[in-house]
GROMACS .gro file of C-alpha atoms in nm:
model
  489
    1LEU     CA    1   0.446  -2.269   6.414
    2HIS     CA    2   0.377  -1.920   6.535
    3SER     CA    3   0.083  -1.881   6.768
    4SER     CA    4  -0.075  -1.613   6.549
    5SER     CA    5  -0.209  -1.868   6.301
    6PRO     CA    6  -0.458  -2.075   6.507
    7ASN     CA    7  -0.691  -2.141   6.215
    8TYR     CA    8  -0.418  -2.339   6.042
    9PHE     CA    9  -0.431  -2.625   6.294
   10SER     CA   10  -0.807  -2.665   6.280
   11LEU     CA   11  -0.809  -2.667   5.902
   12CYS     CA   12  -0.515  -2.905   5.873
   13SER     CA   13  -0.610  -3.168   6.131
   14THR     CA   14  -0.594  -3.440   5.865
   15HIS     CA   15  -0.345  -3.472   5.585
   16ASN     CA   16  -0.588  -3.626   5.336
   17THR     CA   17  -0.770  -3.308   5.244
   18THR     CA   18  -0.961  -3.212   4.934
   19VAL     CA   19  -0.828  -2.950   4.694
   20MET     CA   20  -1.057  -2.683   4.837
   21SER     CA   21  -0.982  -2.761   5.202
   22TYR     CA   22  -0.608  -2.758   5.129
   23LYS     CA   23  -0.653  -2.420   4.958
   24GLU     CA   24  -0.828  -2.288   5.269
   25ALA     CA   25  -0.558  -2.436   5.493
   26HIS     CA   26  -0.288  -2.274   5.283
   27GLU     CA   27  -0.463  -1.936   5.297
   28ALA     CA   28  -0.497  -1.967   5.676
   29PHE     CA   29  -0.128  -2.059   5.694
   30VAL     CA   30  -0.026  -1.712   5.569
   31ALA     CA   31  -0.313  -1.506   5.717
   32ASN     CA   32  -0.383  -1.325   6.046
   33LEU     CA   33  -0.017  -1.289   6.141
   34SER     CA   34   0.120  -1.023   6.375
   35GLY     CA   35   0.480  -0.992   6.252
   36THR     CA   36   0.800  -0.921   6.441
   37SER     CA   37   1.008  -0.626   6.560
   38VAL     CA   38   1.167  -0.364   6.336
   39ALA     CA   39   1.503  -0.446   6.499
   40GLU     CA   40   1.489  -0.813   6.395
   41ILE     CA   41   1.387  -0.718   6.042
   42PHE     CA   42   1.682  -0.480   6.028
   43LEU     CA   43   1.929  -0.748   6.137
   44VAL     CA   44   1.796  -1.008   5.894
   45SER     CA   45   1.746  -0.792   5.587
   46ALA     CA   46   1.953  -0.473   5.625
   47ALA     CA   47   2.272  -0.608   5.783
   48LEU     CA   48   2.304  -0.921   5.570
   49PRO     CA   49   2.367  -0.767   5.223
   50PRO     CA   50   2.672  -0.563   5.331
   51LEU     CA   51   2.798  -0.860   5.535
   52CYS     CA   52   2.769  -1.102   5.245
   53ASN     CA   53   2.957  -0.860   5.021
   54PHE     CA   54   3.219  -0.810   5.291
   55PHE     CA   55   3.285  -1.183   5.314
   56TYR     CA   56   3.294  -1.212   4.936
   57PHE     CA   57   3.563  -0.943   4.905
   58ALA     CA   58   3.749  -1.093   5.200
   59LEU     CA   59   3.739  -1.430   5.023
   60LEU     CA   60   3.871  -1.274   4.703
   61GLY     CA   61   4.164  -1.138   4.901
   62ALA     CA   62   4.241  -1.481   5.045
   63ILE     CA   63   4.216  -1.702   4.734
   64THR     CA   64   4.302  -1.681   4.368
   65VAL     CA   65   3.996  -1.621   4.155
   66SER     CA   66   3.933  -1.903   3.909
   67SER     CA   67   3.893  -1.837   3.538
   68GLN     CA   68   3.612  -2.094   3.530
   69LYS     CA   69   3.280  -1.910   3.501
   70TRP     CA   70   3.077  -2.187   3.665
   71LEU     CA   71   3.313  -2.217   3.961
   72ASN     CA   72   3.292  -1.841   4.014
   73PHE     CA   73   2.913  -1.867   3.994
   74ALA     CA   74   2.914  -2.142   4.259
   75ILE     CA   75   3.131  -1.929   4.490
   76GLN     CA   76   2.914  -1.620   4.446
   77TYR     CA   77   2.592  -1.817   4.491
   78THR     CA   78   2.723  -1.978   4.810
   79VAL     CA   79   2.858  -1.658   4.967
   80LEU     CA   80   2.604  -1.402   4.845
   81VAL     CA   81   2.273  -1.591   4.822
   82VAL     CA   82   2.279  -1.895   5.052
   83PRO     CA   83   2.319  -1.687   5.375
   84ILE     CA   84   2.002  -1.495   5.286
   85LEU     CA   85   1.818  -1.824   5.239
   86LEU     CA   86   1.944  -1.966   5.569
   87PHE     CA   87   1.879  -1.656   5.781
   88PHE     CA   88   1.528  -1.632   5.639
   89THR     CA   89   1.454  -1.992   5.741
   90CYS     CA   90   1.642  -2.231   5.970
   91TRP     CA   91   1.887  -1.973   6.110
   92ALA     CA   92   1.620  -1.713   6.181
   93ASP     CA   93   1.636  -1.759   6.558
   94TYR     CA   94   2.010  -1.680   6.557
   95SER     CA   95   1.980  -1.350   6.373
   96HIS     CA   96   2.009  -1.135   6.687
   97HIS     CA   97   2.334  -1.291   6.807
   98ILE     CA   98   2.511  -1.366   6.480
   99GLY     CA   99   2.390  -1.049   6.310
  100SER     CA  100   2.509  -0.829   6.595
  101LEU     CA  101   2.848  -1.001   6.604
  102LEU     CA  102   2.909  -0.986   6.230
  103ALA     CA  103   2.802  -0.621   6.209
  104VAL     CA  104   3.136  -0.530   6.367
  105LEU     CA  105   3.331  -0.649   6.062
  106PRO     CA  106   3.230  -0.377   5.812
  107ILE     CA  107   3.302  -0.116   6.081
  108ALA     CA  108   3.649  -0.265   6.126
  109ALA     CA  109   3.705  -0.248   5.752
  110LEU     CA  110   3.593   0.115   5.747
  111PHE     CA  111   3.843   0.213   6.017
  112ARG     CA  112   4.110   0.019   5.831
  113SER     CA  113   4.046   0.222   5.517
  114ARG     CA  114   4.066   0.551   5.711
  115MET     CA  115   4.426   0.466   5.803
  116LYS     CA  116   4.515   0.506   5.436
  117THR     CA  117   4.455   0.821   5.235
  118SER     CA  118   4.434   0.874   4.862
  119SER     CA  119   4.451   1.172   4.631
  120PRO     CA  120   4.139   1.390   4.581
  121ALA     CA  121   4.102   1.285   4.216
  122VAL     CA  122   4.106   0.919   4.310
  123ARG     CA  123   3.862   0.980   4.597
  124ASP     CA  124   3.613   1.150   4.363
  125SER     CA  125   3.632   0.864   4.114
  126SER     CA  126   3.598   0.608   4.391
  127ASP     CA  127   3.300   0.792   4.541
  128THR     CA  128   3.105   0.790   4.213
  129SER     CA  129   3.188   0.427   4.143
  130ALA     CA  130   3.093   0.323   4.497
  131ALA     CA  131   2.747   0.480   4.456
  132SER     CA  132   2.688   0.291   4.132
  133SER     CA  133   2.811  -0.038   4.281
  134ALA     CA  134   2.598   0.008   4.593
  135VAL     CA  135   2.281   0.068   4.389
  136THR     CA  136   2.354  -0.239   4.176
  137ALA     CA  137   2.403  -0.458   4.483
  138PHE     CA  138   2.098  -0.305   4.653
  139ARG     CA  139   1.868  -0.381   4.359
  140ALA     CA  140   2.003  -0.734   4.336
  141TYR     CA  141   1.951  -0.806   4.705
  142VAL     CA  142   1.596  -0.670   4.697
  143ASN     CA  143   1.521  -0.926   4.426
  144ILE     CA  144   1.707  -1.208   4.602
  145ALA     CA  145   1.529  -1.148   4.932
  146THR     CA  146   1.191  -1.112   4.761
  147ALA     CA  147   1.240  -1.432   4.560
  148VAL     CA  148   1.341  -1.631   4.869
  149ALA     CA  149   1.051  -1.500   5.077
  150ILE     CA  150   0.765  -1.546   4.829
  151LEU     CA  151   0.831  -1.920   4.808
  152ALA     CA  152   0.972  -1.982   5.157
  153VAL     CA  153   0.659  -1.837   5.319
  154ASP     CA  154   0.464  -2.139   5.192
  155PHE     CA  155   0.684  -2.379   5.392
  156PRO     CA  156   0.678  -2.431   5.772
  157VAL     CA  157   1.055  -2.373   5.783
  158PHE     CA  158   0.985  -2.002   5.722
  159PRO     CA  159   0.899  -1.840   6.059
  160ARG     CA  160   0.541  -1.714   6.066
  161ARG     CA  161   0.656  -1.388   6.226
  162PHE     CA  162   0.845  -1.307   5.904
  163ALA     CA  163   0.532  -1.329   5.684
  164LYS     CA  164   0.322  -1.028   5.591
  165VAL     CA  165   0.111  -0.896   5.877
  166GLU     CA  166  -0.264  -0.873   5.838
  167THR     CA  167  -0.319  -0.501   5.902
  168PHE     CA  168  -0.091  -0.325   6.153
  169GLY     CA  169   0.263  -0.430   6.240
  170THR     CA  170   0.589  -0.519   6.070
  171GLY     CA  171   0.695  -0.841   5.905
  172LEU     CA  172   1.003  -0.925   5.701
  173MET     CA  173   0.794  -0.970   5.386
  174ASP     CA  174   0.638  -0.627   5.434
  175VAL     CA  175   0.979  -0.484   5.350
  176GLY     CA  176   0.993  -0.655   5.012
  177VAL     CA  177   0.720  -0.465   4.828
  178GLY     CA  178   0.838  -0.130   4.961
  179LEU     CA  179   1.203  -0.184   4.875
  180TYR     CA  180   1.111  -0.309   4.528
  181VAL     CA  181   0.945   0.027   4.459
  182PHE     CA  182   1.240   0.203   4.626
  183SER     CA  183   1.491   0.023   4.404
  184MET     CA  184   1.298   0.113   4.088
  185ALA     CA  185   1.297   0.481   4.177
  186LEU     CA  186   1.671   0.490   4.250
  187VAL     CA  187   1.760   0.423   3.886
  188SER     CA  188   1.474   0.614   3.726
  189ARG     CA  189   1.543   0.892   3.477
  190GLU     CA  190   1.409   1.144   3.727
  191ALA     CA  191   1.658   1.029   3.991
  192ARG     CA  192   1.947   1.052   3.743
  193ARG     CA  193   1.822   1.386   3.604
  194GLN     CA  194   1.821   1.240   3.254
  195PRO     CA  195   1.590   1.336   2.965
  196GLY     CA  196   1.239   1.207   3.020
  197GLU     CA  197   1.117   0.880   2.877
  198SER     CA  198   0.920   0.906   2.552
  199LEU     CA  199   0.545   0.866   2.584
  200LEU     CA  200   0.547   0.570   2.344
  201ARG     CA  201   0.808   0.379   2.543
  202GLY     CA  202   0.636   0.468   2.869
  203TRP     CA  203   0.299   0.343   2.751
  204GLN     CA  204   0.461   0.025   2.618
  205THR     CA  205   0.602  -0.047   2.965
  206LEU     CA  206   0.266   0.035   3.121
  207ALA     CA  207   0.086  -0.200   2.880
  208ALA     CA  208   0.335  -0.479   2.957
  209LEU     CA  209   0.276  -0.445   3.333
  210LEU     CA  210  -0.102  -0.447   3.283
  211LEU     CA  211  -0.068  -0.759   3.070
  212LEU     CA  212   0.140  -0.930   3.338
  213GLY     CA  213  -0.113  -0.835   3.605
  214THR     CA  214  -0.401  -0.964   3.394
  215GLY     CA  215  -0.213  -1.285   3.322
  216ARG     CA  216  -0.151  -1.345   3.690
  217LEU     CA  217  -0.516  -1.272   3.772
  218VAL     CA  218  -0.648  -1.514   3.509
  219THR     CA  219  -0.409  -1.797   3.595
  220THR     CA  220  -0.465  -1.778   3.972
  221LYS     CA  221  -0.843  -1.779   3.929
  222ALA     CA  222  -0.836  -2.060   3.672
  223ALA     CA  223  -0.608  -2.281   3.881
  224THR     CA  224  -0.794  -2.209   4.210
  225TYR     CA  225  -0.459  -2.097   4.348
  226GLN     CA  226  -0.453  -1.986   4.711
  227GLU     CA  227  -0.499  -1.612   4.759
  228HIS     CA  228  -0.448  -1.378   5.053
  229VAL     CA  229  -0.735  -1.145   4.967
  230SER     CA  230  -0.658  -0.881   5.231
  231GLU     CA  231  -0.313  -0.828   5.078
  232TYR     CA  232  -0.422  -0.651   4.757
  233GLY     CA  233  -0.788  -0.746   4.707
  234VAL     CA  234  -0.989  -0.988   4.499
  235HIS     CA  235  -0.863  -0.889   4.152
  236TRP     CA  236  -0.561  -0.670   4.225
  237ASN     CA  237  -0.197  -0.779   4.240
  238PHE     CA  238   0.147  -0.618   4.261
  239PHE     CA  239   0.184  -0.594   3.882
  240PHE     CA  240  -0.121  -0.366   3.872
  241THR     CA  241   0.036  -0.156   4.147
  242LEU     CA  242   0.355  -0.125   3.941
  243ALA     CA  243   0.146  -0.025   3.637
  244VAL     CA  244  -0.029   0.253   3.831
  245LEU     CA  245   0.307   0.374   3.966
  246LYS     CA  246   0.440   0.384   3.610
  247MET     CA  247   0.143   0.594   3.502
  248PHE     CA  248   0.192   0.835   3.794
  249ALA     CA  249   0.565   0.854   3.720
  250LEU     CA  250   0.497   0.947   3.356
  251VAL     CA  251   0.270   1.232   3.468
  252MET     CA  252   0.507   1.358   3.737
  253GLY     CA  253   0.797   1.330   3.495
  254PHE     CA  254   0.665   1.633   3.308
  255LEU     CA  255   0.637   1.833   3.630
  256TRP     CA  256   0.991   1.732   3.732
  257LYS     CA  257   1.131   1.811   3.388
  258SER     CA  258   1.189   2.178   3.471
  259ASP     CA  259   1.419   2.097   3.764
  260ARG     CA  260   1.621   1.814   3.607
  261GLN     CA  261   1.908   2.047   3.529
  262GLN     CA  262   1.911   2.203   3.878
  263GLN     CA  263   2.187   2.039   4.079
  264GLY     CA  264   2.102   2.220   4.402
  265GLY     CA  265   1.794   2.351   4.579
  266PHE     CA  266   1.436   2.233   4.553
  267HIS     CA  267   1.186   2.312   4.282
  268PHE     CA  268   0.822   2.357   4.382
  269TRP     CA  269   0.740   2.016   4.227
  270SER     CA  270   1.058   1.847   4.347
  271PRO     CA  271   1.021   1.476   4.442
  272LEU     CA  272   1.076   1.547   4.813
  273ILE     CA  273   0.801   1.807   4.828
  274ALA     CA  274   0.569   1.586   4.624
  275ALA     CA  275   0.636   1.297   4.865
  276SER     CA  276   0.570   1.518   5.168
  277VAL     CA  277   0.240   1.654   5.034
  278LEU     CA  278   0.117   1.313   4.919
  279GLY     CA  279   0.224   1.136   5.239
  280VAL     CA  280   0.069   1.385   5.479
  281GLY     CA  281  -0.247   1.427   5.271
  282TYR     CA  282  -0.302   1.053   5.240
  283GLN     CA  283  -0.246   1.002   5.613
  284VAL     CA  284  -0.499   1.274   5.697
  285LEU     CA  285  -0.755   1.097   5.476
  286LEU     CA  286  -0.681   0.767   5.650
  287GLN     CA  287  -0.705   0.895   6.006
  288ARG     CA  288  -0.944   1.192   5.992
  289PHE     CA  289  -1.183   1.101   5.711
  290GLY     CA  290  -1.241   0.732   5.776
  291LEU     CA  291  -1.034   0.587   5.493
  292SER     CA  292  -0.850   0.359   5.735
  293GLY     CA  293  -1.179   0.211   5.852
  294PHE     CA  294  -1.288   0.159   5.493
  295VAL     CA  295  -0.971  -0.037   5.413
  296GLN     CA  296  -1.017  -0.256   5.721
  297HIS     CA  297  -1.395  -0.304   5.721
  298SER     CA  298  -1.534  -0.180   5.386
  299TRP     CA  299  -1.833   0.055   5.343
  300ASP     CA  300  -2.071  -0.133   5.568
  301GLY     CA  301  -1.826  -0.225   5.844
  302THR     CA  302  -1.854  -0.599   5.774
  303GLY     CA  303  -1.556  -0.635   5.539
  304SER     CA  304  -1.778  -0.700   5.237
  305ARG     CA  305  -1.640  -0.682   4.883
  306HIS     CA  306  -1.949  -0.623   4.669
  307ASP     CA  307  -1.821  -0.362   4.420
  308PHE     CA  308  -1.486  -0.324   4.243
  309LEU     CA  309  -1.351  -0.056   4.477
  310SER     CA  310  -1.438  -0.238   4.797
  311ALA     CA  311  -1.321  -0.569   4.650
  312ASN     CA  312  -0.978  -0.423   4.575
  313ARG     CA  313  -0.958  -0.143   4.830
  314GLU     CA  314  -0.615  -0.245   4.966
  315GLY     CA  315  -0.449  -0.256   4.625
  316ILE     CA  316  -0.610   0.059   4.487
  317LEU     CA  317  -0.559   0.288   4.787
  318SER     CA  318  -0.210   0.163   4.874
  319THR     CA  319  -0.084   0.290   4.537
  320VAL     CA  320  -0.096   0.641   4.686
  321GLY     CA  321   0.142   0.533   4.962
  322TYR     CA  322   0.368   0.349   4.721
  323PHE     CA  323   0.389   0.650   4.492
  324THR     CA  324   0.477   0.863   4.795
  325LEU     CA  325   0.761   0.618   4.860
  326TYR     CA  326   0.859   0.632   4.491
  327CYS     CA  327   0.887   1.013   4.502
  328ALA     CA  328   1.097   1.001   4.819
  329ALA     CA  329   1.327   0.739   4.667
  330VAL     CA  330   1.372   0.955   4.356
  331GLN     CA  331   1.499   1.230   4.587
  332VAL     CA  332   1.736   0.982   4.756
  333GLY     CA  333   1.859   0.881   4.411
  334ARG     CA  334   1.919   1.244   4.313
  335CYS     CA  335   2.130   1.300   4.622
  336LEU     CA  336   2.320   0.978   4.556
  337TRP     CA  337   2.390   1.044   4.189
  338SER     CA  338   2.435   1.422   4.185
  339CYS     CA  339   2.538   1.549   4.528
  340SER     CA  340   2.871   1.552   4.705
  341ARG     CA  341   2.892   1.424   5.064
  342LYS     CA  342   2.685   1.121   4.980
  343THR     CA  343   2.741   0.967   5.323
  344THR     CA  344   2.585   1.271   5.491
  345TRP     CA  345   2.279   1.263   5.268
  346LEU     CA  346   2.229   0.889   5.316
  347LEU     CA  347   2.263   0.927   5.692
  348ALA     CA  348   2.002   1.204   5.683
  349PHE     CA  349   1.756   0.990   5.486
  350THR     CA  350   1.817   0.705   5.730
  351THR     CA  351   1.781   0.896   6.057
  352VAL     CA  352   1.528   1.174   5.987
  353PRO     CA  353   1.238   0.943   5.885
  354SER     CA  354   1.312   0.719   6.184
  355PHE     CA  355   1.311   1.019   6.417
  356LEU     CA  356   0.983   1.147   6.269
  357LEU     CA  357   0.821   0.806   6.299
  358PHE     CA  358   0.938   0.763   6.658
  359THR     CA  359   0.828   1.113   6.761
  360LEU     CA  360   0.485   1.097   6.598
  361ASP     CA  361   0.425   0.754   6.748
  362ARG     CA  362   0.524   0.867   7.099
  363LEU     CA  363   0.291   1.166   7.074
  364ASN     CA  364   0.008   0.939   6.951
  365LEU     CA  365  -0.034   1.155   6.643
  366ILE     CA  366  -0.013   0.873   6.394
  367GLU     CA  367  -0.137   0.517   6.358
  368GLU     CA  368   0.083   0.208   6.349
  369ILE     CA  369   0.278   0.090   6.047
  370SER     CA  370   0.051  -0.075   5.791
  371ARG     CA  371   0.175  -0.228   5.467
  372ARG     CA  372  -0.189  -0.310   5.382
  373MET     CA  373  -0.267   0.063   5.354
  374ALA     CA  374   0.089   0.180   5.273
  375ASN     CA  375   0.031   0.460   5.522
  376LEU     CA  376   0.277   0.735   5.615
  377PRO     CA  377   0.442   0.533   5.897
  378PHE     CA  378   0.502   0.252   5.648
  379VAL     CA  379   0.654   0.495   5.397
  380LEU     CA  380   0.881   0.652   5.660
  381TRP     CA  381   0.992   0.306   5.774
  382GLN     CA  382   1.069   0.198   5.416
  383ILE     CA  383   1.268   0.514   5.343
  384SER     CA  384   1.477   0.467   5.657
  385HIS     CA  385   1.521   0.092   5.609
  386GLY     CA  386   1.601   0.115   5.239
  387THR     CA  387   1.851   0.395   5.285
  388SER     CA  388   2.021   0.210   5.571
  389VAL     CA  389   2.082  -0.090   5.343
  390LEU     CA  390   2.207   0.143   5.071
  391LEU     CA  391   2.432   0.326   5.318
  392GLY     CA  392   2.587   0.000   5.440
  393LEU     CA  393   2.662  -0.114   5.084
  394TYR     CA  394   2.793   0.230   4.985
  395LEU     CA  395   3.033   0.247   5.280
  396LEU     CA  396   3.150  -0.107   5.209
  397TYR     CA  397   3.226  -0.042   4.841
  398ARG     CA  398   3.375   0.297   4.929
  399THR     CA  399   3.600   0.126   5.184
  400PHE     CA  400   3.738  -0.134   4.947
  401GLN     CA  401   3.782   0.120   4.669
  402SER     CA  402   3.956   0.366   4.904
  403THR     CA  403   4.188   0.088   5.020
  404GLN     CA  404   4.274  -0.001   4.662
  405ALA     CA  405   4.323   0.365   4.577
  406ALA     CA  406   4.560   0.416   4.868
  407LYS     CA  407   4.768   0.121   4.755
  408GLY     CA  408   4.788   0.271   4.408
  409ASP     CA  409   4.881   0.627   4.509
  410GLY     CA  410   5.246   0.552   4.496
  411ALA     CA  411   5.217   0.387   4.158
  412SER     CA  412   5.148   0.518   3.812
  413SER     CA  413   4.838   0.712   3.713
  414ARG     CA  414   4.717   0.403   3.532
  415SER     CA  415   4.720   0.212   3.861
  416LYS     CA  416   4.522   0.490   4.024
  417ALA     CA  417   4.251   0.457   3.761
  418ALA     CA  418   4.204   0.089   3.838
  419VAL     CA  419   4.023   0.165   4.161
  420PRO     CA  420   3.666   0.034   4.137
  421ALA     CA  421   3.566  -0.274   4.335
  422ALA     CA  422   3.282  -0.375   4.106
  423PRO     CA  423   2.988  -0.571   4.244
  424PRO     CA  424   3.002  -0.947   4.179
  425ARG     CA  425   2.883  -1.059   3.837
  426LEU     CA  426   2.587  -1.244   3.987
  427LEU     CA  427   2.455  -0.929   4.156
  428SER     CA  428   2.504  -0.723   3.840
  429ALA     CA  429   2.313  -0.978   3.634
  430ILE     CA  430   2.018  -0.987   3.876
  431SER     CA  431   2.008  -0.607   3.898
  432LYS     CA  432   1.991  -0.569   3.520
  433GLN     CA  433   1.720  -0.834   3.484
  434GLN     CA  434   1.509  -0.709   3.777
  435LEU     CA  435   1.156  -0.738   3.635
  436LEU     CA  436   1.229  -1.063   3.450
  437PHE     CA  437   1.385  -1.212   3.765
  438PHE     CA  438   1.078  -1.115   3.967
  439LEU     CA  439   0.842  -1.260   3.703
  440ALA     CA  440   1.038  -1.587   3.687
  441ALA     CA  441   1.031  -1.611   4.068
  442ASN     CA  442   0.652  -1.576   4.065
  443LEU     CA  443   0.614  -1.841   3.795
  444LEU     CA  444   0.843  -2.088   3.972
  445THR     CA  445   0.669  -2.022   4.303
  446GLY     CA  446   0.337  -2.108   4.140
  447ALA     CA  447   0.484  -2.421   3.982
  448VAL     CA  448   0.623  -2.545   4.316
  449ASN     CA  449   0.295  -2.481   4.497
  450MET     CA  450   0.096  -2.658   4.228
  451SER     CA  451   0.325  -2.963   4.234
  452MET     CA  452   0.351  -3.023   4.610
  453GLU     CA  453   0.168  -2.956   4.936
  454THR     CA  454   0.419  -2.708   5.072
  455ILE     CA  455   0.263  -2.651   5.413
  456TYR     CA  456   0.326  -3.017   5.506
  457THR     CA  457   0.685  -3.029   5.376
  458PRO     CA  458   0.968  -3.119   5.620
  459SER     CA  459   1.236  -2.858   5.675
  460GLY     CA  460   1.513  -3.051   5.499
  461VAL     CA  461   1.308  -3.101   5.182
  462ALA     CA  462   1.193  -2.739   5.192
  463LEU     CA  463   1.552  -2.610   5.213
  464LEU     CA  464   1.655  -2.832   4.921
  465VAL     CA  465   1.365  -2.705   4.710
  466LEU     CA  466   1.444  -2.343   4.799
  467ALA     CA  467   1.814  -2.388   4.720
  468CYS     CA  468   1.737  -2.540   4.377
  469TYR     CA  469   1.477  -2.272   4.307
  470MET     CA  470   1.719  -1.988   4.385
  471CYS     CA  471   1.996  -2.156   4.188
  472ILE     CA  472   1.771  -2.175   3.881
  473LEU     CA  473   1.678  -1.807   3.912
  474CYS     CA  474   2.040  -1.698   3.956
  475LEU     CA  475   2.158  -1.915   3.665
  476MET     CA  476   1.886  -1.765   3.446
  477ALA     CA  477   1.999  -1.411   3.529
  478VAL     CA  478   2.367  -1.489   3.464
  479VAL     CA  479   2.299  -1.670   3.134
  480LEU     CA  480   2.072  -1.389   3.010
  481GLN     CA  481   2.336  -1.134   3.101
  482TRP     CA  482   2.601  -1.338   2.917
  483PHE     CA  483   2.386  -1.356   2.601
  484THR     CA  484   2.307  -0.986   2.622
  485ALA     CA  485   2.677  -0.899   2.655
  486ASN     CA  486   2.768  -1.118   2.356
  487GLU     CA  487   2.496  -0.963   2.138
  488SER     CA  488   2.612  -0.610   2.217
  489ARG     CA  489   2.967  -0.682   2.097
   0.00000   0.00000   0.00000
């Protein structure tokens, strides 16, 4: 186990522990961790989704696709999901070498596609379809990675450096919450410049999220379930954060309404400007007005949690940072859905935040990355990381679609229309059932933790449990998608 969890050994010296001492041992198992490097997180979480898709398409080109739905599901699960599970656990120490080696393959495919050219009409169609496919795959992989991590972190097979850091630093699981918000914003009505959501429907969604948050709060307290209090607070959880973001989005939706029809330029209340003002303003409050110290040590400097605000200070204040990320992701979505030269825009949203973060850090003008506060460095990191994953998937789907288009240029116009390389059915199903998939993952994680002492589980048993758990989640998404498709006919 990682050296940053010393309390775990003292609390777990004997295996025959009481319920309360096991709860404390479990909480110590996931607390006071220092994380890992941004580079390792990039290799494990940003390079893997495009690589898994690459191998899936390569496999489709080498074998004949079966008409059996369950066999296709088994193939997609093995190629698209199992590598994520393995690299998050027992293969984690090989991520630098294998990830670096495999990263060459999509680049080779990209150069291969450039050797073939297609007509402008086909390129435009392929470009639009590639953006849609990339977003679908991105949303699916955010859910897959999140689902694997929230259960795997409770087993010793999951490296402690990948767990959420206590205050400052970067861990693999710190990416999950940020990218979940990022993926929601990409497909929002504001990102697609569509008519705003009705107030009734918006409040219904808000009420549902509040109900889910309350349900999670009540069940965890009633079952004396282990809690990492410094993550969100005593009563707060991620469902409450999503509810607050939904409320903010409803308000900002009216301000963004006037620029929905503008395909170019920036309105005064554009998402990018809103993100910039919120991000800088929040960071000034953190660094110059003592808000950072309050989050770390409470009002009295002892870390007390006597009132509601101090008890839930991490969850409440971090919503400002998450909404800043949401606004920025809406702007990324607008560029992806509405602008030409999508590759240029995605490259800009990948490199500019990284450059800003690097420069500000070198000049000692900004504090370290903190998921606990969702500060500006965290937001910049999430924008860059999320867009890099999206860029990799977009280039991959664009490559395969361009290759197909080039092959069809000499054929009939009907052949030219059959360009899109759609994302695998499994990824589409997970993307469309995002919130339900996330809720089911939380419920199953709770069930597993209540039925076994995960922190004492051998690696082989842990991997088997994780594989079955992910298989159940993926099957649920595919079956629900199948029923939904049949009902709509």
